[in-house]
CSV table of C-alpha atoms in Angstrom, one decimal:
chain,number,residue,atom,x,y,z
R,1,MET,CA,65.5,-47.4,-17.1
R,2,TRP,CA,66.7,-46.3,-13.2
R,3,GLN,CA,64.4,-47.5,-10.0
R,4,SER,CA,65.6,-46.9,-6.4
R,5,SER,CA,65.4,-50.7,-5.8
R,6,ALA,CA,65.4,-54.3,-7.0
R,7,ILE,CA,62.0,-54.9,-5.8
R,8,ASP,CA,61.0,-51.7,-8.3
R,9,CYS,CA,62.7,-52.5,-11.1
R,10,ASN,CA,61.7,-56.2,-11.2
R,11,ASN,CA,58.6,-55.2,-10.8
R,12,LEU,CA,58.9,-53.0,-13.2
R,13,VAL,CA,60.4,-55.7,-15.4
R,14,ALA,CA,57.4,-58.1,-15.0
R,15,SER,CA,54.1,-55.3,-15.7
R,16,ASP,CA,52.6,-55.6,-18.9
R,17,SER,CA,53.8,-52.0,-19.5
R,18,PHE,CA,57.3,-52.4,-19.6
R,19,SER,CA,59.5,-52.4,-23.0
R,20,PRO,CA,62.7,-52.9,-23.0
R,21,ALA,CA,64.8,-49.9,-24.0
R,22,GLN,CA,68.0,-49.7,-26.1
R,23,PRO,CA,71.1,-51.0,-23.9
R,24,LEU,CA,73.2,-49.3,-21.9
R,25,SER,CA,76.9,-50.6,-22.9
R,26,CYS,CA,80.1,-49.7,-22.0
R,27,GLY,CA,83.8,-48.3,-24.0
R,28,GLN,CA,83.5,-46.3,-27.2
R,29,ASN,CA,79.7,-46.0,-27.3
R,30,HIS,CA,79.5,-44.7,-23.9
R,31,MET,CA,82.0,-42.4,-24.5
R,32,GLU,CA,80.0,-40.8,-27.5
R,33,MET,CA,76.9,-40.9,-24.9
R,34,TRP,CA,78.6,-39.7,-21.5
R,35,GLY,CA,81.6,-38.6,-22.5
R,36,SER,CA,83.4,-41.2,-20.8
R,37,THR,CA,84.0,-44.2,-21.5
R,38,GLY,CA,82.5,-45.7,-17.8
R,39,TYR,CA,86.3,-47.5,-16.4
R,40,THR,CA,87.8,-44.5,-15.3
R,41,ASP,CA,85.9,-44.7,-11.8
R,42,SER,CA,86.1,-47.3,-9.6
R,43,GLY,CA,82.5,-47.0,-8.3
R,44,HIS,CA,80.3,-46.9,-11.9
R,45,TRP,CA,78.7,-49.8,-13.2
R,46,CYS,CA,80.9,-50.6,-16.1
R,47,SER,CA,84.3,-50.6,-13.9
R,48,ARG,CA,82.6,-52.6,-11.3
R,49,ALA,CA,81.0,-55.6,-14.3
R,50,ALA,CA,84.6,-55.1,-15.9
R,51,LYS,CA,86.0,-56.2,-12.7
R,52,ILE,CA,84.2,-59.7,-12.6
R,53,LEU,CA,82.8,-60.3,-16.0
R,54,PRO,CA,85.1,-62.9,-18.0
R,55,GLU,CA,86.9,-62.0,-21.5
R,56,SER,CA,84.8,-63.1,-25.2
R,57,PRO,CA,85.1,-66.7,-24.7
R,58,GLY,CA,87.9,-67.0,-27.2
R,59,TRP,CA,89.2,-65.8,-30.6
R,60,VAL,CA,87.4,-65.9,-33.5
R,61,CYS,CA,88.0,-65.6,-37.5
R,62,PHE,CA,86.0,-64.9,-39.9
R,63,PRO,CA,86.1,-65.5,-43.7
R,64,GLU,CA,85.9,-61.9,-44.6
R,65,VAL,CA,88.9,-60.6,-41.9
R,66,LEU,CA,92.2,-63.0,-41.6
R,67,VAL,CA,93.1,-62.3,-38.5
R,68,PRO,CA,91.6,-63.4,-34.6
R,69,LEU,CA,89.1,-61.5,-33.5
R,70,ARG,CA,87.0,-61.2,-30.0
R,71,VAL,CA,85.0,-58.9,-28.0
R,72,ASN,CA,86.7,-57.6,-25.2
R,73,HIS,CA,85.0,-57.0,-21.4
R,74,ALA,CA,84.6,-53.3,-22.8
R,75,GLY,CA,82.2,-54.7,-25.4
R,76,ASP,CA,85.4,-53.2,-28.1
R,77,VAL,CA,86.2,-55.7,-31.1
R,78,GLU,CA,90.5,-56.1,-30.2
R,79,CYS,CA,92.3,-58.4,-32.9
R,80,MET,CA,95.2,-60.7,-31.9
R,81,SER,CA,98.3,-58.8,-31.3
R,82,ASP,CA,101.3,-58.8,-28.9
R,83,ASN,CA,102.2,-55.1,-29.0
R,84,ARG,CA,98.8,-53.3,-29.2
R,85,ARG,CA,99.8,-52.1,-32.9
R,86,ASP,CA,100.3,-55.2,-35.1
R,87,CYS,CA,97.6,-57.8,-36.1
R,88,PHE,CA,98.5,-60.8,-36.6
R,89,TRP,CA,97.3,-61.1,-40.4
R,90,GLN,CA,97.3,-64.8,-41.6
R,91,GLN,CA,97.3,-65.8,-45.3
R,92,SER,CA,93.6,-67.9,-44.8
R,93,PHE,CA,91.1,-69.3,-43.1
R,94,SER,CA,92.1,-72.4,-42.0
R,95,ASP,CA,95.2,-70.5,-41.1
R,96,CYS,CA,93.7,-67.8,-39.1
R,97,GLN,CA,91.3,-70.5,-37.8
R,98,ARG,CA,94.6,-72.8,-36.4
R,99,LEU,CA,95.8,-69.5,-35.0
R,100,ALA,CA,92.8,-68.5,-33.1
R,101,ASP,CA,92.6,-72.3,-31.2
R,102,ASN,CA,96.0,-72.2,-30.2
R,103,ALA,CA,96.6,-68.9,-29.1
R,104,PRO,CA,99.8,-68.0,-28.1
R,105,LEU,CA,100.7,-66.5,-24.5
R,106,GLY,CA,101.7,-62.9,-23.7
R,107,LEU,CA,99.4,-61.1,-25.8
R,108,ILE,CA,98.6,-58.1,-26.0
R,109,PRO,CA,95.2,-56.8,-28.4
R,110,LEU,CA,94.8,-54.1,-30.9
R,111,VAL,CA,91.4,-52.4,-29.4
R,112,CYS,CA,89.3,-51.1,-31.7
R,113,GLY,CA,88.0,-47.5,-30.4
R,114,SER,CA,90.1,-45.3,-28.5
R,115,ALA,CA,92.9,-47.0,-28.2
R,116,HIS,CA,92.8,-47.5,-32.2
R,117,ASN,CA,92.3,-43.9,-32.8
R,118,THR,CA,94.8,-43.1,-30.3
R,119,GLU,CA,97.6,-45.3,-32.2
R,120,TYR,CA,96.3,-45.0,-35.9
R,121,GLY,CA,93.6,-41.7,-35.9
R,122,GLY,CA,90.4,-42.9,-36.6
R,123,THR,CA,88.4,-45.6,-34.3
R,124,GLY,CA,89.2,-48.1,-37.3
R,125,TYR,CA,84.7,-48.9,-36.6
R,126,ASP,CA,84.4,-45.9,-38.6
R,127,THR,CA,86.1,-46.5,-41.8
R,128,PRO,CA,84.1,-49.1,-44.3
R,129,GLY,CA,85.9,-52.4,-44.5
R,130,HIS,CA,88.0,-51.7,-41.6
R,131,TRP,CA,89.0,-54.8,-39.7
R,132,CYS,CA,87.2,-53.0,-36.5
R,133,GLN,CA,84.0,-52.0,-38.3
R,134,MET,CA,83.9,-56.0,-39.7
R,135,GLY,CA,84.2,-57.4,-36.3
R,136,ALA,CA,81.5,-54.5,-35.0
R,137,ILE,CA,78.7,-56.1,-37.7
R,138,PHE,CA,80.2,-60.0,-37.3
R,139,TYR,CA,79.5,-59.3,-33.6
R,140,GLY,CA,76.3,-57.5,-33.6
R,141,LEU,CA,77.4,-54.8,-31.9
R,142,GLY,CA,76.1,-51.8,-33.3
R,143,LYS,CA,78.8,-50.0,-33.5
């Protein structure tokens, strides 16, 4: 809920009638709701937040997805890659975790959502069992 000042915002949150709304997120979710990711306008809160917030803490492997994943500042799942196209798939969970713990330099991740759609013709979130969808479920992103 938009408030015209920080004082009004704090008063609303402190009030007994306040109940949190569904959070607004940047990236693919923002694109679906508002027609833009929020990152293209330098004055937009998504763009401003992306400049100051860190990436997700690190790469993580899940037993069902044998490629290191993380969530980027846009709120999209991405897989470890060096070319924005091919994920670094591993043969076992232990191999995946070892790679996640020792990420190489020069990574250029493949990002789910609009970037994945441009490359492959689908966001990845909309395909059952796809690593993008599985990652979104694991991270609780609701995509």
